[in-house]
Coordinates of C-alpha atoms in Angstrom, one line a residue:
M102 CA 128.3 -4.3 -11.8
K103 CA 129.0 -7.6 -11.6
R104 CA 132.7 -8.0 -9.5
R105 CA 134.9 -11.1 -10.7
G106 CA 136.4 -13.0 -7.8
A107 CA 139.1 -15.3 -8.9
L108 CA 141.3 -14.5 -11.3
A109 CA 140.2 -11.2 -11.0
L110 CA 141.5 -11.4 -7.0
A111 CA 144.4 -13.0 -7.7
S112 CA 146.2 -10.4 -9.5
A113 CA 145.9 -7.7 -7.0
V114 CA 147.8 -10.3 -4.4
T115 CA 150.1 -11.8 -6.8
L116 CA 153.2 -12.9 -5.3
S117 CA 156.5 -12.2 -7.2
L118 CA 159.9 -13.9 -6.1
A119 CA 163.6 -13.6 -7.5
L120 CA 164.7 -17.0 -9.5
A121 CA 168.3 -16.1 -9.0
G122 CA 170.2 -19.2 -8.8
C123 CA 167.9 -21.5 -10.2
G124 CA 170.3 -22.5 -12.5
S125 CA 169.4 -23.1 -16.5
S126 CA 166.4 -24.5 -17.6
N127 CA 168.2 -27.6 -19.1
G128 CA 170.4 -28.4 -15.7
G129 CA 173.5 -28.1 -18.2
S130 CA 172.3 -31.3 -20.4
A131 CA 171.7 -31.6 -23.8
A132 CA 170.8 -35.3 -23.6
K133 CA 167.4 -36.4 -24.9
A134 CA 164.0 -35.9 -22.5
D135 CA 162.0 -38.8 -21.7
D136 CA 158.7 -38.3 -21.1
K137 CA 157.9 -42.0 -19.7
G138 CA 160.7 -41.3 -17.2
I139 CA 160.6 -41.8 -13.7
I140 CA 161.6 -38.8 -11.3
T141 CA 163.2 -39.3 -8.0
V142 CA 162.9 -36.7 -5.6
N143 CA 163.0 -36.4 -1.7
T144 CA 160.4 -36.4 1.3
V145 CA 159.4 -37.3 4.7
E146 CA 156.8 -40.0 6.2
P147 CA 153.6 -38.4 5.8
Q148 CA 152.1 -38.4 9.6
N149 CA 148.3 -39.5 8.0
P150 CA 146.7 -41.2 5.4
L151 CA 146.6 -39.0 1.9
I152 CA 143.5 -37.2 2.7
P153 CA 143.2 -33.7 1.7
T154 CA 141.6 -32.4 4.4
S155 CA 143.5 -34.8 7.0
T156 CA 147.0 -33.3 6.0
N157 CA 148.6 -30.0 7.5
E158 CA 152.4 -31.1 6.8
T159 CA 154.8 -31.0 4.1
G160 CA 155.5 -34.3 4.1
G161 CA 151.6 -35.5 2.9
G162 CA 151.4 -32.1 1.6
R163 CA 153.8 -32.6 -1.5
V164 CA 152.6 -35.8 -2.6
L165 CA 148.3 -34.4 -2.2
D166 CA 149.5 -31.4 -4.6
A167 CA 150.7 -33.6 -7.0
L168 CA 147.5 -36.1 -6.7
F169 CA 145.0 -33.9 -6.8
S170 CA 143.8 -30.9 -8.3
G171 CA 141.7 -27.6 -7.0
L172 CA 139.6 -24.9 -8.4
V173 CA 142.6 -23.2 -9.3
Y174 CA 146.4 -23.5 -9.2
Y175 CA 148.9 -21.4 -8.6
E176 CA 151.5 -20.3 -11.5
P177 CA 154.7 -22.0 -10.0
K178 CA 157.1 -18.7 -10.5
T179 CA 154.7 -15.9 -9.1
G180 CA 151.9 -17.9 -7.0
E181 CA 149.4 -16.2 -8.9
A182 CA 145.5 -17.9 -9.1
K183 CA 144.9 -19.2 -11.9
N184 CA 142.1 -22.0 -13.0
E185 CA 142.5 -25.7 -13.0
L186 CA 139.7 -27.1 -12.7
A187 CA 137.4 -24.4 -12.6
E188 CA 135.7 -22.7 -15.6
S189 CA 135.2 -19.6 -13.7
V190 CA 134.8 -18.6 -9.6
E191 CA 132.7 -15.5 -9.1
S192 CA 130.9 -13.2 -6.7
S193 CA 129.7 -10.0 -6.4
D194 CA 129.8 -9.6 -2.8
Q195 CA 132.3 -11.5 -1.5
V196 CA 129.9 -13.6 0.2
V197 CA 127.5 -15.5 -1.9
W198 CA 130.5 -17.4 -4.6
T199 CA 129.4 -19.3 -7.8
V200 CA 131.9 -22.0 -9.3
K201 CA 131.2 -23.4 -12.8
L202 CA 133.2 -26.1 -13.8
K203 CA 135.2 -27.2 -16.8
K204 CA 133.0 -30.2 -18.4
D205 CA 136.1 -32.1 -19.6
A206 CA 138.0 -32.5 -16.0
K207 CA 138.5 -36.2 -15.2
F208 CA 139.7 -38.1 -12.0
S209 CA 142.5 -40.5 -12.9
D210 CA 139.6 -43.5 -13.5
G211 CA 137.9 -41.3 -16.3
S212 CA 135.1 -40.9 -14.1
P213 CA 133.8 -36.8 -14.6
I214 CA 134.8 -34.4 -12.1
K215 CA 131.2 -33.0 -10.7
A216 CA 129.7 -30.7 -8.3
D217 CA 128.8 -33.2 -6.0
N218 CA 132.6 -34.1 -5.6
Y219 CA 133.8 -30.9 -3.7
I220 CA 130.3 -30.5 -2.2
K221 CA 130.8 -34.3 -0.6
A222 CA 134.7 -33.6 0.4
W223 CA 134.3 -30.5 2.0
N224 CA 131.3 -32.1 3.5
Y225 CA 133.6 -34.5 5.1
G226 CA 136.3 -32.0 5.2
A227 CA 134.5 -29.5 7.8
N228 CA 132.2 -32.5 9.8
P229 CA 133.6 -32.1 13.3
K230 CA 132.9 -36.0 14.0
N231 CA 135.7 -36.3 11.5
A232 CA 138.0 -34.7 13.1
Q233 CA 140.2 -33.7 9.4
L234 CA 143.2 -31.8 10.7
A235 CA 142.4 -29.1 7.8
S236 CA 139.0 -28.4 9.1
S237 CA 139.4 -24.5 9.6
F238 CA 139.9 -24.0 5.8
F239 CA 135.5 -24.2 5.9
E240 CA 135.4 -22.0 8.9
V241 CA 134.4 -19.1 6.8
I242 CA 131.5 -21.3 4.9
K243 CA 127.9 -21.2 6.3
G244 CA 127.2 -24.0 8.6
F245 CA 130.4 -24.7 10.2
T246 CA 130.7 -26.0 13.5
A247 CA 133.9 -26.0 15.0
G248 CA 135.2 -29.3 17.1
P249 CA 135.4 -29.7 20.5
T250 CA 138.5 -27.7 22.3
K251 CA 138.4 -30.1 25.4
A252 CA 140.5 -33.5 25.2
G253 CA 138.1 -36.5 25.2
A254 CA 134.8 -34.0 24.4
Q255 CA 132.7 -35.9 22.0
A256 CA 132.7 -34.2 18.8
P257 CA 129.1 -33.3 17.2
D258 CA 128.1 -35.1 13.6
V259 CA 127.3 -32.2 11.4
P260 CA 127.6 -33.7 8.2
E261 CA 126.5 -30.9 6.0
L262 CA 127.6 -27.6 5.6
S263 CA 124.2 -25.2 4.8
G264 CA 126.7 -22.9 2.7
L265 CA 127.0 -25.1 -0.1
K266 CA 124.4 -25.7 -2.6
K267 CA 124.4 -27.7 -5.7
I268 CA 123.2 -25.5 -9.0
D269 CA 123.9 -28.4 -11.6
D270 CA 126.5 -31.0 -12.0
Y271 CA 128.9 -29.2 -12.6
T272 CA 127.9 -25.8 -11.0
F273 CA 127.5 -25.1 -7.2
Q274 CA 127.1 -22.1 -4.7
I275 CA 129.5 -21.1 -1.5
T276 CA 128.0 -19.0 0.6
L277 CA 130.0 -17.6 3.4
N278 CA 129.1 -16.2 6.8
Q279 CA 130.9 -12.8 5.9
P280 CA 132.9 -11.2 2.8
T281 CA 136.1 -12.7 2.7
S282 CA 137.8 -10.8 -0.1
D283 CA 140.5 -13.7 -0.2
F284 CA 138.4 -16.3 -0.4
A285 CA 138.7 -17.1 -4.7
L286 CA 142.5 -17.2 -3.8
R287 CA 142.3 -19.8 -1.3
L288 CA 140.9 -22.1 -3.4
G289 CA 144.0 -23.9 -4.6
Y290 CA 145.0 -25.2 -1.3
S291 CA 144.7 -29.2 -1.0
A292 CA 142.2 -29.5 1.7
Y293 CA 139.4 -27.7 -1.3
A294 CA 140.8 -31.0 -3.7
P295 CA 137.3 -32.6 -4.8
L296 CA 136.8 -36.4 -3.7
P297 CA 136.2 -39.6 -6.0
D298 CA 133.1 -41.3 -4.8
V299 CA 135.1 -44.3 -4.2
A300 CA 136.9 -42.4 -1.3
F301 CA 133.4 -42.2 0.7
K302 CA 133.1 -45.6 1.0
D303 CA 135.9 -46.5 3.5
M304 CA 138.2 -43.1 3.9
K305 CA 141.1 -44.7 5.8
A306 CA 141.2 -47.6 2.9
F307 CA 141.4 -44.6 0.5
G308 CA 144.2 -42.4 2.4
D309 CA 146.1 -45.6 2.5
N310 CA 146.0 -45.8 -1.6
P311 CA 144.6 -43.3 -3.1
T312 CA 144.6 -44.5 -6.8
V313 CA 141.7 -42.3 -8.3
T314 CA 142.6 -38.8 -8.4
S315 CA 142.2 -35.6 -9.7
G316 CA 145.7 -34.4 -10.2
P317 CA 148.5 -34.6 -12.5
Y318 CA 149.2 -38.4 -11.0
T319 CA 147.7 -40.9 -9.2
L320 CA 149.2 -43.2 -6.8
K321 CA 150.3 -46.9 -8.2
D322 CA 148.4 -49.9 -6.8
K323 CA 149.9 -50.2 -2.9
G324 CA 152.4 -47.5 -4.0
W325 CA 153.0 -46.1 -0.5
K326 CA 155.5 -48.3 0.8
H327 CA 155.5 -46.8 4.5
K328 CA 158.8 -45.2 5.6
E329 CA 160.4 -46.3 2.1
S330 CA 158.8 -44.5 -0.9
I331 CA 155.5 -43.2 -2.4
E332 CA 155.2 -44.6 -6.1
L333 CA 152.9 -41.9 -8.4
V334 CA 152.3 -42.7 -12.2
K335 CA 151.3 -40.1 -14.9
N336 CA 147.4 -39.4 -14.8
E337 CA 146.3 -40.1 -18.4
N338 CA 143.1 -39.0 -17.7
Y339 CA 144.6 -35.2 -16.5
S340 CA 143.3 -32.4 -18.8
G341 CA 144.5 -29.8 -16.7
P342 CA 147.4 -27.1 -17.4
R343 CA 149.4 -29.1 -15.0
Q344 CA 150.6 -31.8 -17.6
A345 CA 153.2 -34.1 -16.3
K346 CA 156.4 -33.9 -18.8
N347 CA 157.3 -37.4 -17.1
G348 CA 156.4 -40.7 -16.2
G349 CA 155.2 -40.3 -12.7
L350 CA 157.6 -39.5 -9.4
T351 CA 158.7 -41.7 -6.7
F352 CA 159.0 -39.5 -3.5
K353 CA 162.1 -41.8 -1.5
I354 CA 161.1 -40.9 2.1
Y355 CA 164.5 -40.3 4.0
L356 CA 165.8 -40.6 7.7
K357 CA 168.7 -38.5 7.4
S358 CA 169.2 -35.8 4.7
D359 CA 173.0 -36.5 4.5
A360 CA 171.9 -39.9 3.2
A361 CA 169.2 -38.4 0.6
Y362 CA 172.6 -36.2 -0.5
A363 CA 174.6 -38.9 -1.2
D364 CA 172.1 -40.6 -3.5
V365 CA 171.9 -37.5 -5.9
Q366 CA 175.9 -37.2 -5.8
S367 CA 176.0 -41.0 -6.6
G368 CA 173.1 -40.4 -9.6
Q369 CA 170.6 -42.4 -7.1
L370 CA 168.4 -39.8 -6.4
D371 CA 167.0 -37.1 -9.1
V372 CA 165.9 -34.2 -7.1
L373 CA 166.7 -33.2 -3.4
D374 CA 165.2 -29.5 -1.6
D375 CA 166.1 -30.8 1.3
L376 CA 170.0 -30.5 2.1
P377 CA 172.2 -31.3 5.2
A378 CA 173.4 -28.4 6.8
A379 CA 177.4 -29.9 6.4
A380 CA 176.4 -29.6 2.5
F381 CA 175.5 -25.4 2.7
S382 CA 179.1 -24.7 1.9
T383 CA 179.9 -27.3 -0.7
F384 CA 176.3 -27.7 -2.6
K385 CA 177.4 -25.2 -4.8
S386 CA 180.6 -26.5 -6.0
D387 CA 179.1 -30.1 -5.8
F388 CA 176.7 -29.2 -8.4
P389 CA 178.1 -26.2 -10.1
E390 CA 175.4 -26.1 -13.0
S391 CA 172.6 -27.6 -10.9
N392 CA 171.7 -25.7 -7.7
A393 CA 169.4 -23.7 -6.4
N394 CA 169.0 -20.7 -3.6
Q395 CA 166.5 -18.6 -4.1
P396 CA 163.9 -17.3 -1.2
V397 CA 160.5 -18.4 -0.6
A398 CA 157.2 -18.1 1.3
I399 CA 158.8 -20.1 4.3
F400 CA 158.9 -18.7 8.0
Q401 CA 160.5 -20.8 10.9
S402 CA 160.0 -20.9 14.9
F403 CA 159.6 -23.0 17.7
T404 CA 156.3 -22.8 19.5
I405 CA 156.2 -22.7 23.3
P406 CA 152.7 -24.1 24.4
D407 CA 151.5 -21.7 27.3
R408 CA 150.3 -24.8 28.8
I409 CA 154.3 -25.4 29.9
K410 CA 155.0 -24.2 33.4
H411 CA 156.4 -20.7 33.8
F412 CA 155.3 -20.3 29.9
G413 CA 151.4 -19.1 30.0
M414 CA 150.1 -16.1 29.1
D415 CA 150.6 -14.1 32.5
E416 CA 153.7 -11.6 33.2
E417 CA 155.6 -14.6 34.0
G418 CA 155.2 -16.1 31.0
R419 CA 155.6 -13.3 28.9
L420 CA 158.6 -11.7 30.4
R421 CA 160.1 -15.3 29.2
R422 CA 159.8 -15.7 26.1
Q423 CA 160.8 -12.1 25.6
A424 CA 164.2 -12.9 27.5
I425 CA 164.6 -16.0 24.8
A426 CA 163.5 -13.6 21.8
Y427 CA 165.9 -11.3 22.7
A428 CA 168.7 -14.2 23.4
I429 CA 168.6 -15.6 20.1
D430 CA 171.8 -14.4 17.8
R431 CA 170.1 -15.4 14.4
E432 CA 172.4 -13.7 12.2
T433 CA 175.2 -15.5 13.7
I434 CA 173.2 -19.2 13.3
C435 CA 172.0 -18.3 9.4
K436 CA 175.4 -16.9 8.5
T437 CA 177.6 -19.9 10.4
I438 CA 175.3 -22.8 10.2
F439 CA 172.9 -22.1 7.0
Q440 CA 175.8 -20.2 4.8
D441 CA 173.4 -17.3 4.5
T442 CA 171.0 -19.9 3.3
R443 CA 168.4 -18.3 5.7
V444 CA 167.5 -15.0 6.6
P445 CA 166.8 -13.5 10.3
A446 CA 163.1 -13.3 11.1
K447 CA 161.3 -9.7 11.4
D448 CA 158.3 -10.9 11.9
F449 CA 155.5 -13.7 12.0
T450 CA 155.4 -13.9 8.2
S451 CA 157.4 -13.7 4.9
P452 CA 158.9 -10.6 3.3
S453 CA 157.5 -11.8 0.0
M454 CA 153.6 -11.3 1.0
P455 CA 152.4 -8.9 -0.4
N456 CA 152.7 -5.3 1.0
Y457 CA 154.8 -6.8 3.4
E458 CA 157.1 -3.7 3.7
K459 CA 153.8 -1.3 4.8
V460 CA 152.7 -4.0 6.9
M461 CA 156.1 -3.9 8.9
K462 CA 156.3 -0.3 9.2
Q463 CA 152.8 0.0 11.4
T464 CA 153.6 -2.9 13.7
K465 CA 155.3 -2.9 17.2
G466 CA 157.1 -4.7 19.4
G467 CA 159.8 -6.4 16.8
E468 CA 162.5 -5.0 18.4
V469 CA 162.3 -8.2 20.5
L470 CA 163.9 -10.4 17.7
K471 CA 167.0 -8.2 17.5
F472 CA 169.7 -9.5 19.7
D473 CA 170.4 -8.5 23.5
K474 CA 172.4 -10.3 25.8
A475 CA 171.7 -7.5 28.5
K476 CA 168.0 -6.8 27.9
A477 CA 167.5 -10.9 27.9
K478 CA 168.9 -11.3 31.1
E479 CA 167.2 -8.5 32.4
L480 CA 164.0 -9.9 32.0
W481 CA 164.7 -13.6 32.1
A482 CA 165.7 -12.2 36.1
K483 CA 162.1 -9.9 36.0
A484 CA 160.4 -13.5 35.5
D485 CA 162.4 -15.1 38.0
A486 CA 161.5 -12.8 40.5
I487 CA 157.8 -13.7 40.2
S488 CA 158.2 -17.3 40.1
K489 CA 162.2 -19.3 40.2
Y490 CA 162.9 -21.5 36.8
D491 CA 164.7 -24.4 37.8
D492 CA 164.0 -26.7 34.8
T493 CA 165.1 -27.6 31.6
F494 CA 163.9 -26.1 28.4
T495 CA 163.8 -28.0 25.8
I496 CA 162.8 -28.1 21.7
G497 CA 161.8 -30.5 19.9
Y498 CA 162.5 -31.5 16.4
N499 CA 162.5 -34.5 14.2
S500 CA 165.6 -36.0 13.4
D501 CA 165.2 -37.1 10.0
S502 CA 166.1 -34.1 8.6
S503 CA 168.8 -31.4 9.0
H504 CA 167.3 -29.4 12.5
K505 CA 170.3 -30.7 14.7
D506 CA 172.6 -28.0 14.3
W507 CA 170.6 -24.6 14.6
V508 CA 168.5 -26.9 17.4
D509 CA 171.7 -27.2 19.5
A510 CA 172.5 -23.8 18.8
V511 CA 169.8 -22.3 19.5
A512 CA 170.2 -24.4 23.1
N513 CA 173.9 -23.5 23.9
Q514 CA 172.8 -19.6 23.2
L515 CA 169.9 -19.9 25.8
K516 CA 172.2 -21.4 28.2
N517 CA 174.9 -19.4 27.7
N518 CA 172.7 -16.0 27.6
L519 CA 170.1 -17.1 29.6
G520 CA 172.2 -19.2 32.6
I521 CA 170.0 -21.8 32.0
K522 CA 169.7 -25.4 31.4
A523 CA 168.7 -26.1 27.7
E524 CA 168.7 -28.8 24.9
G525 CA 167.2 -30.2 22.1
E526 CA 164.8 -33.0 22.7
A527 CA 165.2 -35.1 19.1
F528 CA 162.8 -37.5 17.9
P529 CA 163.7 -39.9 15.3
D530 CA 161.2 -39.0 12.5
F531 CA 158.8 -36.2 11.5
K532 CA 155.5 -38.7 12.0
G533 CA 156.8 -38.8 15.7
L534 CA 157.4 -35.1 16.2
R535 CA 153.9 -34.3 15.1
D536 CA 151.9 -36.9 16.7
A537 CA 153.6 -36.2 20.0
I538 CA 152.7 -32.0 19.0
T539 CA 148.9 -32.8 18.1
K540 CA 148.1 -35.4 21.2
Q541 CA 150.0 -32.4 23.2
T542 CA 152.3 -34.5 24.9
I543 CA 156.0 -33.2 24.1
K544 CA 156.6 -31.8 27.5
G545 CA 158.5 -28.7 25.9
A546 CA 159.0 -26.4 22.8
F547 CA 158.9 -27.8 19.6
R548 CA 160.2 -26.5 15.8
S549 CA 157.2 -25.2 14.2
G550 CA 156.9 -22.9 10.8
W551 CA 155.0 -22.6 7.8
Q552 CA 155.2 -22.9 4.3
A553 CA 152.8 -21.0 2.6
D554 CA 149.7 -22.4 1.3
Y555 CA 148.6 -19.8 -0.9
P556 CA 150.3 -16.4 -1.1
G557 CA 148.6 -13.6 1.3
M558 CA 149.6 -12.6 4.6
S559 CA 146.3 -14.4 6.7
N560 CA 147.7 -17.8 5.7
F561 CA 151.1 -17.3 7.4
L562 CA 148.9 -15.8 10.8
E563 CA 145.2 -17.4 10.7
P564 CA 145.9 -21.0 11.0
L565 CA 149.0 -21.1 13.2
Y566 CA 147.5 -18.2 15.8
S567 CA 143.7 -18.1 15.8
K568 CA 141.4 -20.4 18.6
N569 CA 140.8 -22.7 15.4
G570 CA 143.6 -22.3 13.5
N571 CA 144.3 -25.7 11.7
S572 CA 147.8 -25.7 12.5
N573 CA 147.5 -23.6 16.1
D574 CA 149.6 -26.5 17.8
G575 CA 150.4 -24.3 21.1
K576 CA 146.6 -23.6 21.2
Y577 CA 147.3 -19.8 21.5
N578 CA 143.9 -18.0 21.9
N579 CA 143.8 -14.1 22.0
E580 CA 140.3 -12.9 21.6
Q581 CA 141.9 -9.1 20.0
F582 CA 143.7 -11.2 17.8
N583 CA 141.0 -13.9 16.8
K584 CA 138.7 -10.7 16.1
L585 CA 141.6 -9.3 13.9
M586 CA 141.6 -12.6 11.6
I587 CA 137.8 -12.2 11.2
D588 CA 138.0 -8.3 10.2
I589 CA 141.2 -8.8 8.0
A590 CA 138.6 -11.5 6.1
K591 CA 135.9 -9.0 5.5
L592 CA 138.3 -5.9 4.3
P593 CA 140.2 -5.8 0.2
V594 CA 143.7 -5.7 0.1
G595 CA 144.5 -2.1 0.4
D596 CA 145.6 0.0 3.6
E597 CA 142.7 -0.8 5.8
Q598 CA 143.5 -4.4 5.7
D599 CA 147.6 -3.4 6.1
M600 CA 147.0 -1.7 9.1
K601 CA 145.0 -5.0 11.0
F602 CA 147.6 -6.8 9.5
A603 CA 150.3 -4.5 12.0
E604 CA 147.8 -4.7 14.4
A605 CA 147.4 -8.6 14.9
Q606 CA 151.0 -9.1 14.4
S607 CA 151.6 -6.8 17.4
I608 CA 149.9 -8.7 19.4
L609 CA 152.0 -11.3 18.8
F610 CA 155.4 -10.3 19.5
T611 CA 153.5 -9.0 22.5
D612 CA 152.5 -12.6 23.5
L613 CA 155.6 -14.7 21.7
P614 CA 153.2 -17.5 21.3
A615 CA 156.0 -19.1 18.9
I616 CA 159.6 -17.4 18.6
P617 CA 160.1 -16.3 14.8
L618 CA 163.7 -17.6 13.9
W619 CA 164.2 -17.4 10.1
N620 CA 163.0 -16.7 7.0
S621 CA 164.3 -19.5 4.7
N622 CA 165.5 -20.0 1.1
V623 CA 164.9 -23.0 -0.8
V624 CA 168.1 -24.9 -1.4
G625 CA 168.2 -27.4 -3.6
V626 CA 170.4 -30.0 -6.3
W627 CA 169.8 -32.4 -8.9
N628 CA 171.7 -34.3 -10.8
K629 CA 171.8 -32.7 -14.3
D630 CA 172.9 -36.0 -15.8
N631 CA 169.6 -37.8 -15.0
V632 CA 166.9 -34.9 -15.5
S633 CA 166.1 -31.5 -16.6
N634 CA 164.1 -28.9 -16.9
V635 CA 164.2 -28.5 -12.8
A636 CA 162.7 -25.1 -11.3
F637 CA 161.3 -24.3 -7.4
N638 CA 158.4 -23.2 -7.1
W639 CA 157.1 -19.9 -5.0
K640 CA 156.4 -21.8 -1.9
S641 CA 159.8 -23.7 -1.9
E642 CA 158.8 -27.5 -4.0
P643 CA 160.4 -28.7 -7.0
V644 CA 157.9 -28.0 -9.3
Y645 CA 157.5 -31.6 -10.2
Y646 CA 155.5 -31.7 -13.1
E647 CA 158.0 -30.3 -15.1
I648 CA 161.0 -32.1 -15.1
T649 CA 161.9 -34.4 -17.4
K650 CA 163.9 -37.7 -17.3
N651 CA 167.0 -37.7 -19.8
A652 CA 167.2 -40.3 -21.9
K653 CA 170.3 -42.6 -21.6

């Protein structure tokens, strides 16, 4: 009997989130909506050109989600996968997948979206020579070759994935290295988006000015004014389910979130989902009819690369990592700084993931996330007996968003509870921090975390901690963990997979490549005089295409 892939699979791992506190659907305004209006929203400067396979951070990711469509998309409230550009995605064995495309789908210039647009885009993204940050999303496809692991080594040129085969203009086949039960669920992530033929003439130029796109919006010509704004207009040729109910989006790039908050109060910004810490105690009274505070699939941490002296994956390093984990009073920070808009982390994923409680009951080592000053000092002293620590522990962060307060609080707790020197290391903007991380020039720990790409626990673990994970910024490498990620991908959702997830998390609690801090709520506000129909999706972003501008 033939087994269906995408939609049947998606329903087995549907993510459901409470949407309490979203405010009314019309934002409390009875003003008539104007579908020609431009919605102004916040972001930070993307790290790289707007190429789907070259982005693994939220500043560029939210823009890409508006510009490009995938074979599937995720229903905003639940995260359920539904077909977008695909007519069907099917597999009988979870190894060979057949994709049929909708024949009415077009790029914004009117050209049809065909199988070649996927095959060429995926081959480009997977080729080590192109050094794409999201290349590991193609690792499951037959013929994938990983890039070099040593700095300065030459990357091989592997122009084609042997696992991609064109059947006809609107049908292609994907052969994986092994059964992968959640493969169809992954296909809504931006790395799997198709690219128009024009992109391959000059990829960098296209990334700086992607005016031919497949999503509900397209970039206004030369609409990316670096460090100022990114202007998107409605894609009139888009025929998918994410139809824009406004005329376009202007992503205003902010260096300080308090400036953005002042702008939304004054009406210079329509929607904000990055509030300054100082507003956590006042945003509900400042925006009584237009605020949101709801749980979403976001995990926050700070990463300690094992190349840092005293923090290798040896006895000393593990003792110090455990001591740091015990030394942080997460509950107090969540209450005093975040005003209960964060929840102390219990693991390396999110409570909103499918089967979360079942996995956690089998996971060992989570006690390191409970504040215990005496235990922290004891473990640090044991590490000092191996090799004395006289350095300053630093946590890198970008100062163009609301991170200084919590970084300072964590640093102070480490100073007080471990008796060491600790401080934040501020970078002027998100791009500067990300560049230092990806080039491995940052000399200490750094803020990290994950906003889920698709609703599955693998998405939190594999990209961040697998050897070839596209966001494994600490270069963590544990052979047992790597094998578990491979085994998990072969298993259907159920008890055996949950057991493997628990084993994988137990390894992470032993090694602590990152120190889990808290899970975030999305905290957002909007100017109800300007816009209506504002809601936030399962992974925290405004549902941009649903927002309407109030006519004045």
